Amino acid sequence: SPRDFSPIYSLNRRLMSPLVSIIIPVYRAVETLPACLAQLKAQTYRPLQLVFIDDCSPDDGLEYLESERSSLEASGIEVTILHHEVNRGVAVARNTGLDAARGEYIYSVDADDLLQPAAIEALVRVAEERQADVVGCEYMLQEGTSQRPITQPDVKTGREAFAQICYGRMKWNLWLFLLRRSLIEQAPALRFLPGENMGEDLMLMGKLLQRAGRVAIVHQPFYTYVRSDNQITSTYRPEHWQQVQTNVLELERYLTLQASKESLELLHYLKLNLKLPLLLSHNACDYERWTRMYPESNEYILKNQHLPLRTKLLQWMASQGQFWFVRLYDKVVMQWLYKALYR
């Protein structure tokens, strides 16, 4: 039985298992790298290739990675450590990682987040059993000492997943998805836009889901996203919003070339959801930016059947220039009700 020959059985199983490459961009992460490496080393799945990209970080992250290489390799993990001589941004770092990845599957981890030990094993098992191109999971949102689960809808195909993202019911973050590398590398190979470091994951996932056949969702929170800021717009500068718009424009160009009329129609809902955080603010400059961003999509505000009425009402009032209502919404819903529910 396999139990009688457990070392041989374990070796054979490892040889038959597909290689998974995990891409980890590293910048100013020396404080969180110990926990990051510990969770990667604790993964129950092998074989793994860890691809670290030090984006010319000013701290000692690169030295720390090199010091831990032998420990990771001793646990049966292949380690690739790459270094940028100048800081090039996360989009280029991800491209460097994709170029170096050898696995049949690709996964992404941020150096300051957490990953459950059984995550990769569970995602690969579903991918192999269902012959899925993309396998997603759910996650925990951690803010300070509080955590809350973020669920994902059940989808079966790439086009269905893209629709749910556009409707605002599904998240697109790279660390939520195990991706079949052949999907990324089929001609023309997909890469991130250099220098466009906000919305880069949305752009790539949007393209990938147009290519994907089968998609599966594992309804378990394998990933913990650690967020330190309470308001997304508090950390977004004007150039960040411009980068988001550039990535959306690139996705729109791709959809146009694919002659996907349905996906282009859905993109209006995505644009509305992307600029929604500007209304969850008490900054008049954010309201002005909301007015300028994607005005052609405002006619779709009341057509999204998947958003709560209060959100559609907020957007509609903004489209009518009634920002007194937006300010009232921020005070009552965001600053009082939301904090009371999730503190």
CSV table of C-alpha atoms in Angstrom, one decimal:
chain,number,residue,atom,x,y,z
A,1,SER,CA,0.0,0.0,0.0
A,2,PRO,CA,1.2,3.6,-0.4
A,3,ARG,CA,1.4,3.8,3.4
A,4,ASP,CA,4.0,1.0,3.5
A,5,PHE,CA,6.2,3.0,1.0
A,6,SER,CA,5.4,6.5,2.1
A,7,PRO,CA,8.7,8.1,1.1
A,8,ILE,CA,8.5,6.6,-2.4
A,9,TYR,CA,4.8,7.4,-2.7
A,10,SER,CA,5.4,11.0,-1.6
A,11,LEU,CA,8.2,11.3,-4.2
A,12,ASN,CA,6.1,9.9,-7.0
A,13,ARG,CA,3.2,12.2,-6.1
A,14,ARG,CA,5.5,15.2,-6.2
A,15,LEU,CA,6.9,14.2,-9.5
A,16,MET,CA,3.4,13.9,-11.0
A,17,SER,CA,2.2,17.2,-9.5
A,18,PRO,CA,2.4,20.4,-11.7
A,19,LEU,CA,4.9,23.1,-10.8
A,20,VAL,CA,3.3,26.2,-9.3
A,21,SER,CA,5.2,29.5,-9.6
A,22,ILE,CA,4.3,32.1,-6.9
A,23,ILE,CA,5.3,35.7,-7.8
A,24,ILE,CA,6.1,38.0,-4.9
A,25,PRO,CA,7.1,41.7,-5.7
A,26,VAL,CA,9.2,43.1,-2.9
A,27,TYR,CA,9.6,46.8,-2.0
A,28,ARG,CA,10.0,48.2,1.5
A,29,ALA,CA,8.8,44.9,2.9
A,30,VAL,CA,11.7,43.8,5.2
A,31,GLU,CA,9.4,44.0,8.3
A,32,THR,CA,6.8,41.6,6.8
A,33,LEU,CA,9.1,39.3,4.9
A,34,PRO,CA,9.7,36.9,7.8
A,35,ALA,CA,6.0,36.2,8.1
A,36,CYS,CA,5.6,36.0,4.3
A,37,LEU,CA,8.4,33.5,3.9
A,38,ALA,CA,7.1,31.4,6.8
A,39,GLN,CA,3.7,31.1,5.3
A,40,LEU,CA,5.1,30.2,1.9
A,41,LYS,CA,7.4,27.6,3.5
A,42,ALA,CA,4.4,26.2,5.3
A,43,GLN,CA,2.5,25.5,2.1
A,44,THR,CA,1.5,21.8,2.0
A,45,TYR,CA,1.9,21.7,-1.8
A,46,ARG,CA,5.0,20.8,-3.7
A,47,PRO,CA,6.6,21.5,-6.2
A,48,LEU,CA,6.8,25.3,-5.8
A,49,GLN,CA,8.9,27.9,-7.4
A,50,LEU,CA,9.0,31.2,-5.4
A,51,VAL,CA,9.9,34.2,-7.7
A,52,PHE,CA,10.9,37.2,-5.6
A,53,ILE,CA,11.5,40.5,-7.4
A,54,ASP,CA,13.3,43.1,-5.4
A,55,ASP,CA,12.3,46.4,-7.0
A,56,CYS,CA,15.4,48.3,-5.9
A,57,SER,CA,14.0,48.4,-2.4
A,58,PRO,CA,16.0,50.8,-0.1
A,59,ASP,CA,15.8,48.5,2.9
A,60,ASP,CA,17.6,45.2,3.5
A,61,GLY,CA,14.9,43.0,1.9
A,62,LEU,CA,17.2,41.6,-0.8
A,63,GLU,CA,19.8,40.6,1.8
A,64,TYR,CA,17.1,39.0,3.9
A,65,LEU,CA,15.8,36.9,1.0
A,66,GLU,CA,19.3,35.7,0.2
A,67,SER,CA,19.9,34.7,3.8
A,68,GLU,CA,16.7,32.6,3.8
A,69,ARG,CA,17.3,31.0,0.4
A,70,SER,CA,19.0,27.8,1.7
A,71,SER,CA,16.2,27.3,4.3
A,72,LEU,CA,13.5,27.5,1.7
A,73,GLU,CA,15.4,25.2,-0.7
A,74,ALA,CA,15.9,22.7,2.1
A,75,SER,CA,12.1,22.4,2.4
A,76,GLY,CA,11.9,21.4,-1.3
A,77,ILE,CA,11.1,24.8,-2.7
A,78,GLU,CA,12.8,26.3,-5.8
A,79,VAL,CA,13.8,29.9,-5.1
A,80,THR,CA,14.4,32.6,-7.8
A,81,ILE,CA,15.5,36.0,-6.5
A,82,LEU,CA,15.6,38.8,-9.1
A,83,HIS,CA,16.7,42.4,-8.6
A,84,HIS,CA,16.0,45.6,-10.4
A,85,GLU,CA,18.9,48.1,-10.4
A,86,VAL,CA,16.4,51.0,-10.4
A,87,ASN,CA,12.9,51.1,-9.0
A,88,ARG,CA,10.5,50.4,-11.9
A,89,GLY,CA,7.2,49.9,-10.1
A,90,VAL,CA,5.0,46.9,-9.4
A,91,ALA,CA,3.8,46.5,-13.0
A,92,VAL,CA,7.3,45.9,-14.3
A,93,ALA,CA,8.1,43.8,-11.2
A,94,ARG,CA,5.2,41.5,-12.1
A,95,ASN,CA,6.4,41.3,-15.7
A,96,THR,CA,9.8,40.3,-14.5
A,97,GLY,CA,8.2,37.6,-12.4
A,98,LEU,CA,6.1,36.3,-15.2
A,99,ASP,CA,9.2,36.1,-17.5
A,100,ALA,CA,11.0,34.0,-14.9
A,101,ALA,CA,8.1,31.8,-13.9
A,102,ARG,CA,8.3,28.2,-15.1
A,103,GLY,CA,5.2,26.7,-13.5
A,104,GLU,CA,2.2,25.2,-15.2
A,105,TYR,CA,0.2,27.5,-12.8
A,106,ILE,CA,0.9,31.0,-11.6
A,107,TYR,CA,-0.1,32.6,-8.3
A,108,SER,CA,0.7,36.0,-6.8
A,109,VAL,CA,1.3,37.0,-3.2
A,110,ASP,CA,1.9,40.5,-1.8
A,111,ALA,CA,4.7,40.5,0.7
A,112,ASP,CA,2.6,42.1,3.5
A,113,ASP,CA,-0.4,39.7,3.4
A,114,LEU,CA,-1.1,36.2,4.7
A,115,LEU,CA,-1.8,32.9,2.9
A,116,GLN,CA,-3.3,29.8,4.5
A,117,PRO,CA,-1.0,26.7,4.4
A,118,ALA,CA,-3.4,24.5,2.4
A,119,ALA,CA,-4.2,27.3,-0.1
A,120,ILE,CA,-2.1,26.2,-3.1
A,121,GLU,CA,-2.8,22.5,-2.6
A,122,ALA,CA,-6.6,23.1,-2.6
A,123,LEU,CA,-6.5,25.5,-5.6
A,124,VAL,CA,-4.4,23.1,-7.7
A,125,ARG,CA,-6.6,20.1,-6.8
A,126,VAL,CA,-9.7,22.0,-8.1
A,127,ALA,CA,-7.8,23.1,-11.2
A,128,GLU,CA,-6.7,19.6,-12.0
A,129,GLU,CA,-10.1,17.9,-11.2
A,130,ARG,CA,-12.2,20.4,-13.2
A,131,GLN,CA,-9.6,21.2,-15.8
A,132,ALA,CA,-10.1,24.9,-15.0
A,133,ASP,CA,-8.0,27.7,-16.5
A,134,VAL,CA,-8.7,29.9,-13.5
A,135,VAL,CA,-9.4,28.9,-9.9
A,136,GLY,CA,-10.4,31.7,-7.4
A,137,CYS,CA,-10.9,31.8,-3.7
A,138,GLU,CA,-12.4,34.1,-1.0
A,139,TYR,CA,-10.4,36.2,1.5
A,140,MET,CA,-10.4,37.9,4.8
A,141,LEU,CA,-10.1,41.7,4.9
A,142,GLN,CA,-8.0,42.8,7.9
A,143,GLU,CA,-8.0,46.3,9.1
A,144,GLY,CA,-6.1,46.8,12.4
A,145,THR,CA,-7.3,44.1,14.8
A,146,SER,CA,-10.6,43.4,13.0
A,147,GLN,CA,-11.3,40.9,10.2
A,148,ARG,CA,-14.3,40.3,8.0
A,149,PRO,CA,-14.8,37.7,5.3
A,150,ILE,CA,-15.2,38.8,1.6
A,151,THR,CA,-17.1,36.3,-0.5
A,152,GLN,CA,-17.0,35.6,-4.2
A,153,PRO,CA,-19.9,34.5,-6.4
A,154,ASP,CA,-19.9,31.1,-8.0
A,155,VAL,CA,-19.0,31.2,-11.7
A,156,LYS,CA,-18.2,28.6,-14.3
A,157,THR,CA,-16.7,30.5,-17.2
A,158,GLY,CA,-14.3,33.4,-17.9
A,159,ARG,CA,-17.0,35.5,-19.5
A,160,GLU,CA,-19.3,34.9,-16.5
A,161,ALA,CA,-16.5,35.9,-14.1
A,162,PHE,CA,-15.8,39.1,-16.1
A,163,ALA,CA,-19.5,40.0,-15.9
A,164,GLN,CA,-19.6,39.5,-12.1
A,165,ILE,CA,-16.5,41.8,-11.8
A,166,CYS,CA,-18.1,44.5,-13.9
A,167,TYR,CA,-21.4,44.2,-11.8
A,168,GLY,CA,-19.3,44.8,-8.6
A,169,ARG,CA,-20.0,41.3,-7.2
A,170,MET,CA,-16.6,39.8,-7.7
A,171,LYS,CA,-13.1,41.0,-6.8
A,172,TRP,CA,-10.3,40.9,-9.4
A,173,ASN,CA,-7.1,41.0,-7.3
A,174,LEU,CA,-4.4,38.7,-8.6
A,175,TRP,CA,-3.9,37.0,-5.2
A,176,LEU,CA,-7.4,35.6,-5.4
A,177,PHE,CA,-6.6,33.4,-8.5
A,178,LEU,CA,-4.5,30.5,-9.5
A,179,LEU,CA,-3.9,31.0,-13.2
A,180,ARG,CA,-2.9,28.5,-15.9
A,181,ARG,CA,0.3,29.9,-17.4
A,182,SER,CA,-0.5,28.8,-20.9
A,183,LEU,CA,-3.5,31.2,-20.7
A,184,ILE,CA,-1.1,34.1,-20.1
A,185,GLU,CA,1.6,33.0,-22.6
A,186,GLN,CA,-0.6,32.1,-25.6
A,187,ALA,CA,0.0,34.6,-28.5
A,188,PRO,CA,0.0,37.4,-27.9
A,189,ALA,CA,1.4,36.9,-24.5
A,190,LEU,CA,-0.2,39.2,-21.8
A,191,ARG,CA,1.9,41.5,-19.7
A,192,PHE,CA,1.3,44.6,-17.5
A,193,LEU,CA,1.8,48.1,-18.8
A,194,PRO,CA,5.2,49.5,-17.5
A,195,GLY,CA,4.7,52.4,-15.1
A,196,GLU,CA,0.9,51.9,-14.9
A,197,ASN,CA,0.9,50.6,-11.3
A,198,MET,CA,-2.7,51.1,-10.3
A,199,GLY,CA,-5.4,48.9,-11.8
A,200,GLU,CA,-2.8,46.7,-13.4
A,201,ASP,CA,-4.3,43.5,-12.0
A,202,LEU,CA,-7.8,44.5,-13.2
A,203,MET,CA,-6.4,45.0,-16.7
A,204,LEU,CA,-4.7,41.7,-16.9
A,205,MET,CA,-7.5,39.7,-15.2
A,206,GLY,CA,-10.0,41.3,-17.6
A,207,LYS,CA,-8.0,40.1,-20.6
A,208,LEU,CA,-7.4,36.7,-19.1
A,209,LEU,CA,-11.0,36.1,-18.4
A,210,GLN,CA,-11.9,36.7,-22.1
A,211,ARG,CA,-9.5,33.9,-22.9
A,212,ALA,CA,-10.5,31.5,-20.1
A,213,GLY,CA,-12.7,28.5,-20.6
A,214,ARG,CA,-13.6,26.9,-17.3
A,215,VAL,CA,-13.4,28.9,-14.1
A,216,ALA,CA,-14.0,27.6,-10.6
A,217,ILE,CA,-14.3,29.3,-7.2
A,218,VAL,CA,-13.3,27.7,-3.9
A,219,HIS,CA,-15.5,29.2,-1.2
A,220,GLN,CA,-12.9,29.4,1.5
A,221,PRO,CA,-10.9,32.5,2.6
A,222,PHE,CA,-7.4,31.2,1.9
A,223,TYR,CA,-5.9,34.7,1.7
A,224,THR,CA,-5.8,37.6,4.2
A,225,TYR,CA,-5.5,41.0,2.7
A,226,VAL,CA,-4.0,43.4,5.3
A,227,ARG,CA,-5.2,47.0,4.8
A,228,SER,CA,-3.9,49.8,6.9
A,229,ASP,CA,-5.9,52.7,5.5
A,230,ASN,CA,-9.7,53.2,6.0
A,231,GLN,CA,-10.3,55.3,2.9
A,232,ILE,CA,-9.0,54.2,-0.5
A,233,THR,CA,-9.1,57.7,-1.8
A,234,SER,CA,-6.9,58.9,1.1
A,235,THR,CA,-3.9,57.1,-0.6
A,236,TYR,CA,-4.8,57.8,-4.2
A,237,ARG,CA,-3.1,60.7,-5.8
A,238,PRO,CA,-4.1,62.2,-9.2
A,239,GLU,CA,-1.5,60.2,-11.0
A,240,HIS,CA,-2.9,57.0,-9.4
A,241,TRP,CA,-6.3,57.7,-10.8
A,242,GLN,CA,-4.7,58.4,-14.2
A,243,GLN,CA,-3.0,55.0,-14.1
A,244,VAL,CA,-6.3,53.3,-13.4
A,245,GLN,CA,-7.8,55.1,-16.4
A,246,THR,CA,-4.9,54.0,-18.6
A,247,ASN,CA,-5.3,50.4,-17.6
A,248,VAL,CA,-9.0,50.5,-18.2
A,249,LEU,CA,-8.4,52.1,-21.6
A,250,GLU,CA,-6.0,49.3,-22.5
A,251,LEU,CA,-8.7,46.7,-21.4
A,252,GLU,CA,-11.2,48.5,-23.6
A,253,ARG,CA,-8.9,48.4,-26.5
A,254,TYR,CA,-8.4,44.7,-26.1
A,255,LEU,CA,-12.2,44.1,-25.8
A,256,THR,CA,-12.7,46.1,-29.0
A,257,LEU,CA,-10.1,44.0,-30.9
A,258,GLN,CA,-11.8,40.9,-29.6
A,259,ALA,CA,-15.1,42.2,-31.1
A,260,SER,CA,-16.8,41.5,-27.7
A,261,LYS,CA,-19.9,43.7,-27.8
A,262,GLU,CA,-21.3,42.2,-24.7
A,263,SER,CA,-18.1,42.7,-22.7
A,264,LEU,CA,-17.8,46.3,-23.9
A,265,GLU,CA,-21.3,46.9,-22.7
A,266,LEU,CA,-20.4,45.4,-19.3
A,267,LEU,CA,-17.4,47.8,-19.1
A,268,HIS,CA,-19.8,50.7,-18.3
A,269,TYR,CA,-20.8,49.0,-15.1
A,270,LEU,CA,-17.1,48.4,-14.2
A,271,LYS,CA,-16.3,52.1,-14.8
A,272,LEU,CA,-19.1,53.1,-12.5
A,273,ASN,CA,-17.7,50.8,-9.8
A,274,LEU,CA,-14.2,52.0,-10.3
A,275,LYS,CA,-15.1,55.6,-9.6
A,276,LEU,CA,-17.6,54.9,-6.8
A,277,PRO,CA,-14.9,55.3,-4.0
A,278,LEU,CA,-14.6,59.0,-5.0
A,279,LEU,CA,-18.2,59.4,-3.7
A,280,LEU,CA,-17.3,57.6,-0.4
A,281,SER,CA,-15.4,60.7,0.7
A,282,HIS,CA,-15.9,64.1,2.1
A,283,ASN,CA,-13.5,65.8,-0.3
A,284,ALA,CA,-14.9,68.1,-2.9
A,285,CYS,CA,-12.0,67.4,-5.2
A,286,ASP,CA,-13.0,63.7,-5.3
A,287,TYR,CA,-16.6,64.7,-6.3
A,288,GLU,CA,-15.2,66.8,-9.1
A,289,ARG,CA,-13.0,63.9,-10.3
A,290,TRP,CA,-16.1,61.6,-10.2
A,291,THR,CA,-17.9,64.0,-12.5
A,292,ARG,CA,-15.0,64.0,-15.0
A,293,MET,CA,-14.4,60.2,-15.0
A,294,TYR,CA,-16.4,58.1,-17.5
A,295,PRO,CA,-19.4,60.5,-17.8
A,296,GLU,CA,-20.6,58.3,-20.7
A,297,SER,CA,-21.3,55.5,-18.2
A,298,ASN,CA,-23.6,57.4,-16.0
A,299,GLU,CA,-26.6,56.3,-18.0
A,300,TYR,CA,-26.0,52.8,-16.8
A,301,ILE,CA,-26.3,53.7,-13.1
A,302,LEU,CA,-29.9,52.5,-12.6
A,303,LYS,CA,-29.4,49.5,-14.9
A,304,ASN,CA,-27.1,47.5,-12.6
A,305,GLN,CA,-29.5,45.0,-10.9
A,306,HIS,CA,-26.7,43.6,-8.7
A,307,LEU,CA,-26.1,46.8,-6.7
A,308,PRO,CA,-28.1,47.8,-3.6
A,309,LEU,CA,-30.6,50.6,-4.2
A,310,ARG,CA,-28.7,52.9,-1.8
A,311,THR,CA,-25.6,52.7,-3.9
A,312,LYS,CA,-27.4,53.4,-7.2
A,313,LEU,CA,-29.2,56.3,-5.5
A,314,LEU,CA,-25.9,57.7,-4.4
A,315,GLN,CA,-24.5,57.5,-7.9
A,316,TRP,CA,-27.6,58.9,-9.5
A,317,MET,CA,-27.8,61.9,-7.2
A,318,ALA,CA,-24.1,62.6,-8.0
A,319,SER,CA,-24.9,62.4,-11.7
A,320,GLN,CA,-27.5,65.1,-11.1
A,321,GLY,CA,-25.0,67.3,-9.3
A,322,GLN,CA,-26.7,66.8,-5.9
A,323,PHE,CA,-23.6,66.5,-3.8
A,324,TRP,CA,-25.4,67.6,-0.7
A,325,PHE,CA,-26.8,64.1,-0.7
A,326,VAL,CA,-23.4,62.6,-1.2
A,327,ARG,CA,-22.1,64.4,1.8
A,328,LEU,CA,-25.1,63.3,3.9
A,329,TYR,CA,-24.5,59.7,2.7
A,330,ASP,CA,-20.9,59.9,3.8
A,331,LYS,CA,-21.8,61.2,7.2
A,332,VAL,CA,-24.7,58.8,7.9
A,333,VAL,CA,-23.7,55.6,6.1
A,334,MET,CA,-19.9,55.6,5.9
A,335,GLN,CA,-18.9,57.4,9.1
A,336,TRP,CA,-21.7,56.1,11.4
A,337,LEU,CA,-23.5,53.0,10.2
A,338,TYR,CA,-20.6,51.3,8.5
A,339,LYS,CA,-18.2,51.8,11.4
A,340,ALA,CA,-20.8,50.6,13.9
A,341,LEU,CA,-21.3,47.4,11.9
A,342,TYR,CA,-17.6,46.5,11.4
A,343,ARG,CA,-15.7,47.9,14.3
